[in-house]
mmCIF file of C-alpha atoms in Angstrom:
data_model
loop_
_atom_site.group_PDB
_atom_site.id
_atom_site.type_symbol
_atom_site.label_atom_id
_atom_site.label_comp_id
_atom_site.label_asym_id
_atom_site.label_seq_id
_atom_site.Cartn_x
_atom_site.Cartn_y
_atom_site.Cartn_z
ATOM 1 C CA UNK A 20 3.746 5.566 14.401
ATOM 2 C CA UNK A 21 4.624 1.873 14.540
ATOM 3 C CA UNK A 22 7.497 0.898 12.774
ATOM 4 C CA UNK A 23 7.412 -2.078 10.647
ATOM 5 C CA UNK A 24 10.748 -3.860 10.378
ATOM 6 C CA UNK A 25 11.141 -6.579 7.613
ATOM 7 C CA UNK A 26 14.091 -9.059 7.926
ATOM 8 C CA UNK A 27 16.047 -9.964 6.024
ATOM 9 C CA UNK A 28 16.579 -7.002 3.566
ATOM 10 C CA UNK A 29 17.422 -10.038 0.969
ATOM 11 C CA UNK A 30 16.818 -13.579 0.394
ATOM 12 C CA UNK A 31 18.919 -15.965 -2.085
ATOM 13 C CA UNK A 32 16.425 -18.769 -2.651
ATOM 14 C CA UNK A 33 17.066 -21.807 -5.373
ATOM 15 C CA UNK A 34 13.714 -22.461 -7.327
ATOM 16 C CA UNK A 35 11.877 -25.081 -5.337
ATOM 17 C CA UNK A 36 13.209 -24.441 -2.075
ATOM 18 C CA UNK A 37 11.139 -22.700 0.664
ATOM 19 C CA UNK A 38 11.510 -18.975 1.924
ATOM 20 C CA UNK A 39 10.493 -17.520 5.311
ATOM 21 C CA UNK A 40 10.016 -13.712 5.412
ATOM 22 C CA UNK A 41 9.773 -11.806 9.184
ATOM 23 C CA UNK A 42 7.728 -8.738 9.922
ATOM 24 C CA UNK A 43 8.024 -7.393 13.254
ATOM 25 C CA UNK A 44 6.025 -4.514 14.565
ATOM 26 C CA UNK A 45 7.349 -1.959 17.208
ATOM 27 C CA UNK A 46 3.802 -2.557 18.866
ATOM 28 C CA UNK A 47 0.949 -4.976 18.838
ATOM 29 C CA UNK A 48 -1.388 -4.815 15.588
ATOM 30 C CA UNK A 49 -3.218 -7.692 16.963
ATOM 31 C CA UNK A 50 -3.964 -9.339 13.279
ATOM 32 C CA UNK A 51 -3.937 -6.198 11.682
ATOM 33 C CA UNK A 52 -1.574 -7.162 8.835
ATOM 34 C CA UNK A 53 -1.462 -7.642 5.170
ATOM 35 C CA UNK A 54 1.832 -9.186 2.531
ATOM 36 C CA UNK A 55 1.841 -7.613 -0.575
ATOM 37 C CA UNK A 56 3.946 -8.930 -3.606
ATOM 38 C CA UNK A 57 5.571 -6.350 -6.228
ATOM 39 C CA UNK A 58 7.437 -7.328 -9.133
ATOM 40 C CA UNK A 59 9.473 -4.939 -11.247
ATOM 41 C CA UNK A 60 7.513 -2.585 -13.113
ATOM 42 C CA UNK A 61 4.182 -3.823 -11.755
ATOM 43 C CA UNK A 62 1.596 -2.631 -8.853
ATOM 44 C CA UNK A 63 1.498 -4.360 -5.818
ATOM 45 C CA UNK A 64 -0.527 -7.263 -5.690
ATOM 46 C CA UNK A 65 -2.475 -8.477 -1.931
ATOM 47 C CA UNK A 66 -1.347 -12.042 -0.626
ATOM 48 C CA UNK A 67 -2.345 -12.139 2.817
ATOM 49 C CA UNK A 68 -4.480 -10.268 4.964
ATOM 50 C CA UNK A 69 -5.728 -10.377 8.165
ATOM 51 C CA UNK A 70 -2.434 -11.774 9.049
ATOM 52 C CA UNK A 71 -2.919 -15.348 7.581
ATOM 53 C CA UNK A 72 -5.899 -15.596 5.166
ATOM 54 C CA UNK A 73 -5.331 -15.531 1.615
ATOM 55 C CA UNK A 74 -6.223 -13.182 -0.695
ATOM 56 C CA UNK A 75 -8.350 -14.947 -3.985
ATOM 57 C CA UNK A 76 -6.496 -16.501 -6.483
ATOM 58 C CA UNK A 77 -3.110 -16.597 -4.149
ATOM 59 C CA UNK A 78 -1.610 -20.233 -4.640
ATOM 60 C CA UNK A 79 -1.674 -22.680 -1.351
ATOM 61 C CA UNK A 80 2.139 -22.123 -1.209
ATOM 62 C CA UNK A 81 1.717 -18.714 0.400
ATOM 63 C CA UNK A 82 1.138 -18.785 4.049
ATOM 64 C CA UNK A 83 0.907 -16.216 6.736
ATOM 65 C CA UNK A 84 1.134 -16.445 10.683
ATOM 66 C CA UNK A 85 1.508 -14.364 13.673
ATOM 67 C CA UNK A 86 -0.036 -12.225 15.459
ATOM 68 C CA UNK A 87 0.705 -8.896 17.978
ATOM 69 C CA UNK A 88 4.008 -8.074 17.030
ATOM 70 C CA UNK A 89 6.095 -11.079 15.040
ATOM 71 C CA UNK A 90 4.720 -11.946 11.596
ATOM 72 C CA UNK A 91 6.016 -14.664 8.790
ATOM 73 C CA UNK A 92 5.453 -15.330 5.093
ATOM 74 C CA UNK A 93 6.308 -18.541 4.232
ATOM 75 C CA UNK A 94 6.589 -19.537 0.459
ATOM 76 C CA UNK A 95 6.593 -23.425 -0.024
ATOM 77 C CA UNK A 96 8.642 -24.362 -3.322
ATOM 78 C CA UNK A 97 9.740 -21.148 -4.834
ATOM 79 C CA UNK A 98 8.534 -20.954 -8.527
ATOM 80 C CA UNK A 99 9.967 -18.541 -10.744
ATOM 81 C CA UNK A 100 7.431 -16.158 -10.473
ATOM 82 C CA UNK A 101 7.679 -15.861 -6.930
ATOM 83 C CA UNK A 102 10.995 -13.836 -7.124
ATOM 84 C CA UNK A 103 10.086 -10.214 -6.404
ATOM 85 C CA UNK A 104 9.647 -7.753 -3.401
ATOM 86 C CA UNK A 105 7.793 -8.521 -0.370
ATOM 87 C CA UNK A 106 5.803 -5.601 2.225
ATOM 88 C CA UNK A 107 4.311 -6.138 4.895
ATOM 89 C CA UNK A 108 1.527 -3.869 6.018
ATOM 90 C CA UNK A 109 0.102 -2.737 9.309
ATOM 91 C CA UNK A 110 -3.709 -1.386 9.530
ATOM 92 C CA UNK A 111 -4.042 -1.943 13.022
ATOM 93 C CA UNK A 112 -3.129 1.410 14.100
ATOM 94 C CA UNK A 113 -2.949 5.150 12.785
ATOM 95 C CA UNK A 114 -0.626 5.924 10.647
ATOM 96 C CA UNK A 115 -0.888 2.636 8.832
ATOM 97 C CA UNK A 116 2.712 1.979 8.120
ATOM 98 C CA UNK A 117 4.564 -0.756 5.396
ATOM 99 C CA UNK A 118 7.678 -2.386 6.078
ATOM 100 C CA UNK A 119 10.603 -1.388 4.297
ATOM 101 C CA UNK A 120 10.408 -5.030 2.129
ATOM 102 C CA UNK A 121 12.365 -8.004 1.837
ATOM 103 C CA UNK A 122 13.618 -8.654 -1.674
ATOM 104 C CA UNK A 123 13.464 -12.626 -2.528
ATOM 105 C CA UNK A 124 16.182 -13.426 -5.738
ATOM 106 C CA UNK A 125 17.134 -16.417 -7.343
ATOM 107 C CA UNK A 126 20.569 -17.989 -5.740
ATOM 108 C CA UNK B 18 -13.153 -5.824 -12.343
ATOM 109 C CA UNK B 19 -11.935 -3.517 -9.928
ATOM 110 C CA UNK B 20 -10.410 -0.279 -11.873
ATOM 111 C CA UNK B 21 -8.275 2.679 -10.263
ATOM 112 C CA UNK B 22 -7.229 5.371 -12.738
ATOM 113 C CA UNK B 23 -4.912 8.025 -11.385
ATOM 114 C CA UNK B 24 -4.550 11.392 -13.408
ATOM 115 C CA UNK B 25 -3.080 14.660 -12.342
ATOM 116 C CA UNK B 26 0.760 13.784 -11.754
ATOM 117 C CA UNK B 27 3.929 15.936 -13.121
ATOM 118 C CA UNK B 28 6.421 17.906 -12.499
ATOM 119 C CA UNK B 29 5.807 20.543 -10.297
ATOM 120 C CA UNK B 30 8.323 23.292 -8.320
ATOM 121 C CA UNK B 31 9.102 22.749 -4.423
ATOM 122 C CA UNK B 32 6.684 24.981 -2.485
ATOM 123 C CA UNK B 33 4.114 24.471 -5.056
ATOM 124 C CA UNK B 34 0.617 22.881 -5.178
ATOM 125 C CA UNK B 35 -1.126 19.675 -7.507
ATOM 126 C CA UNK B 36 -4.164 17.714 -7.127
ATOM 127 C CA UNK B 37 -4.710 14.010 -7.640
ATOM 128 C CA UNK B 38 -7.610 12.463 -8.827
ATOM 129 C CA UNK B 39 -8.505 8.716 -9.073
ATOM 130 C CA UNK B 40 -11.703 7.494 -10.742
ATOM 131 C CA UNK B 41 -12.994 4.158 -9.653
ATOM 132 C CA UNK B 42 -15.000 1.457 -11.334
ATOM 133 C CA UNK B 43 -15.889 -1.934 -10.907
ATOM 134 C CA UNK B 44 -17.464 -1.631 -7.304
ATOM 135 C CA UNK B 45 -19.734 0.157 -5.384
ATOM 136 C CA UNK B 46 -17.123 3.079 -4.701
ATOM 137 C CA UNK B 47 -19.588 4.662 -2.147
ATOM 138 C CA UNK B 48 -19.256 1.393 0.269
ATOM 139 C CA UNK B 49 -15.319 1.309 0.621
ATOM 140 C CA UNK B 50 -12.582 3.150 2.339
ATOM 141 C CA UNK B 51 -9.779 4.412 -0.533
ATOM 142 C CA UNK B 52 -6.125 4.969 0.363
ATOM 143 C CA UNK B 53 -3.068 6.908 -1.468
ATOM 144 C CA UNK B 54 0.118 4.695 -1.149
ATOM 145 C CA UNK B 55 3.331 6.476 -2.777
ATOM 146 C CA UNK B 56 6.734 4.793 -3.745
ATOM 147 C CA UNK B 57 9.636 6.951 -4.412
ATOM 148 C CA UNK B 58 11.893 6.004 -7.290
ATOM 149 C CA UNK B 59 13.675 2.771 -6.828
ATOM 150 C CA UNK B 60 12.313 2.754 -2.803
ATOM 151 C CA UNK B 61 9.566 1.143 -1.251
ATOM 152 C CA UNK B 62 5.856 1.354 -0.240
ATOM 153 C CA UNK B 63 5.036 4.582 2.035
ATOM 154 C CA UNK B 64 1.421 4.858 3.152
ATOM 155 C CA UNK B 65 0.113 8.467 2.668
ATOM 156 C CA UNK B 66 -3.522 8.764 3.611
ATOM 157 C CA UNK B 67 -6.970 6.838 3.673
ATOM 158 C CA UNK B 68 -10.873 7.934 4.036
ATOM 159 C CA UNK B 69 -13.717 5.893 4.972
ATOM 160 C CA UNK B 70 -16.386 5.238 2.707
ATOM 161 C CA UNK B 71 -18.859 7.966 4.343
ATOM 162 C CA UNK B 72 -15.521 10.969 4.307
ATOM 163 C CA UNK B 73 -16.524 10.807 8.169
ATOM 164 C CA UNK B 74 -12.265 10.810 9.690
ATOM 165 C CA UNK B 75 -9.416 11.288 7.213
ATOM 166 C CA UNK B 76 -5.763 9.610 8.243
ATOM 167 C CA UNK B 77 -2.363 10.850 7.188
ATOM 168 C CA UNK B 78 0.904 9.876 7.462
ATOM 169 C CA UNK B 79 3.131 11.733 9.791
ATOM 170 C CA UNK B 80 5.314 13.338 6.379
ATOM 171 C CA UNK B 81 2.619 14.432 4.591
ATOM 172 C CA UNK B 82 0.454 15.662 7.605
ATOM 173 C CA UNK B 83 -0.713 19.324 7.562
ATOM 174 C CA UNK B 84 0.442 19.573 3.915
ATOM 175 C CA UNK B 85 -1.755 17.077 2.065
ATOM 176 C CA UNK B 86 -5.769 16.698 2.086
ATOM 177 C CA UNK B 87 -7.617 13.696 1.012
ATOM 178 C CA UNK B 88 -11.312 13.702 -0.442
ATOM 179 C CA UNK B 89 -13.903 11.877 -2.220
ATOM 180 C CA UNK B 90 -16.355 12.381 -4.074
ATOM 181 C CA UNK B 91 -19.083 9.120 -4.185
ATOM 182 C CA UNK B 92 -21.355 10.496 -6.545
ATOM 183 C CA UNK B 93 -18.484 10.658 -9.235
ATOM 184 C CA UNK B 94 -16.867 7.553 -8.098
ATOM 185 C CA UNK B 95 -13.685 9.708 -7.576
ATOM 186 C CA UNK B 96 -10.943 9.937 -4.719
ATOM 187 C CA UNK B 97 -8.570 13.296 -4.689
ATOM 188 C CA UNK B 98 -5.329 14.068 -2.936
ATOM 189 C CA UNK B 99 -4.608 17.851 -2.760
ATOM 190 C CA UNK B 100 -0.851 18.153 -2.169
ATOM 191 C CA UNK B 101 0.408 21.505 -0.944
ATOM 192 C CA UNK B 102 3.917 22.666 -0.044
ATOM 193 C CA UNK B 103 5.488 20.173 -1.886
ATOM 194 C CA UNK B 104 8.736 19.089 -1.231
ATOM 195 C CA UNK B 105 11.546 16.884 -3.075
ATOM 196 C CA UNK B 106 10.712 14.078 -1.088
ATOM 197 C CA UNK B 107 7.246 14.013 -2.335
ATOM 198 C CA UNK B 108 8.665 12.801 -5.660
ATOM 199 C CA UNK B 109 6.967 9.497 -5.985
ATOM 200 C CA UNK B 110 4.590 7.298 -7.826
ATOM 201 C CA UNK B 111 0.972 7.639 -6.009
ATOM 202 C CA UNK B 112 -1.380 5.095 -6.328
ATOM 203 C CA UNK B 113 -4.615 5.041 -5.429
ATOM 204 C CA UNK B 114 -5.808 1.611 -3.448
ATOM 205 C CA UNK B 115 -9.009 0.409 -2.820
ATOM 206 C CA UNK B 116 -9.491 -0.844 0.937
ATOM 207 C CA UNK B 117 -10.774 -4.452 1.438
ATOM 208 C CA UNK B 118 -13.508 -2.938 3.975
ATOM 209 C CA UNK B 119 -15.953 -0.126 4.014
ATOM 210 C CA UNK B 120 -13.672 1.559 6.542
ATOM 211 C CA UNK B 121 -10.241 2.911 5.713
ATOM 212 C CA UNK B 122 -8.788 0.665 8.955
ATOM 213 C CA UNK B 123 -8.046 -2.274 6.604
ATOM 214 C CA UNK B 124 -5.725 -3.880 3.920
ATOM 215 C CA UNK B 125 -5.816 -2.565 0.435
ATOM 216 C CA UNK B 126 -7.175 -5.400 -2.137
ATOM 217 C CA UNK B 127 -6.679 -3.192 -5.321
ATOM 218 C CA UNK B 128 -4.373 -1.036 -7.007
ATOM 219 C CA UNK B 129 -4.313 1.834 -9.482
ATOM 220 C CA UNK B 130 -1.653 2.182 -12.099
ATOM 221 C CA UNK B 131 -0.262 5.046 -10.298
ATOM 222 C CA UNK B 132 0.895 8.709 -11.637
ATOM 223 C CA UNK B 133 4.153 9.979 -11.127
ATOM 224 C CA UNK B 134 4.990 13.322 -9.171
ATOM 225 C CA UNK B 135 8.527 14.992 -9.340
ATOM 226 C CA UNK B 136 9.261 18.033 -7.203
ATOM 227 C CA UNK B 137 12.099 19.588 -8.990
ATOM 228 C CA UNK B 138 12.869 22.989 -9.734
#
């Protein structure tokens, strides 16, 4: 199976600053990658699909980039509601797999 | 709006079976792939299984292959997960999730609230 490795495990950021989250695939998944946000006690929410397309209703401060094996989620000017855990998900091969998550916490 | 309502979770002994159900509404169920994704307490997301709109082809994660069976009943707008030979490591919240496309080879764009399965003697 394709292993998705996210880094860092935890990112400490001050409100208003930007955050860059990385996701690396052990094999190419082309652009078949999505990002999700999960807050404590809530279900995950789709942010990005196709590596760089924002889902409906997602603020423009969230952006995704990359293809093949290297992907990035950038959150510009972090708001209080953005502190959460973020997961990448590859759907380019079976079995589909998730990264282990990056927790974005308040610095 | 899309609604996915899981049921069937509970406490079960190791080696026993359990069947989860997910009733969908707010979209044309028969036109979309659907997934099961689980999350152990305090842990990350783990993709479990998926089935396309027409149920031709079923896909499983390595940790459940040969023990779990995904199926769907389109006229009833219902997704199922038959879980056999359960292990302690299967303890998790199980989410029903809608694919963003007719196939199962797609991202998840909607999630249910989840049902908790606890495997313990």
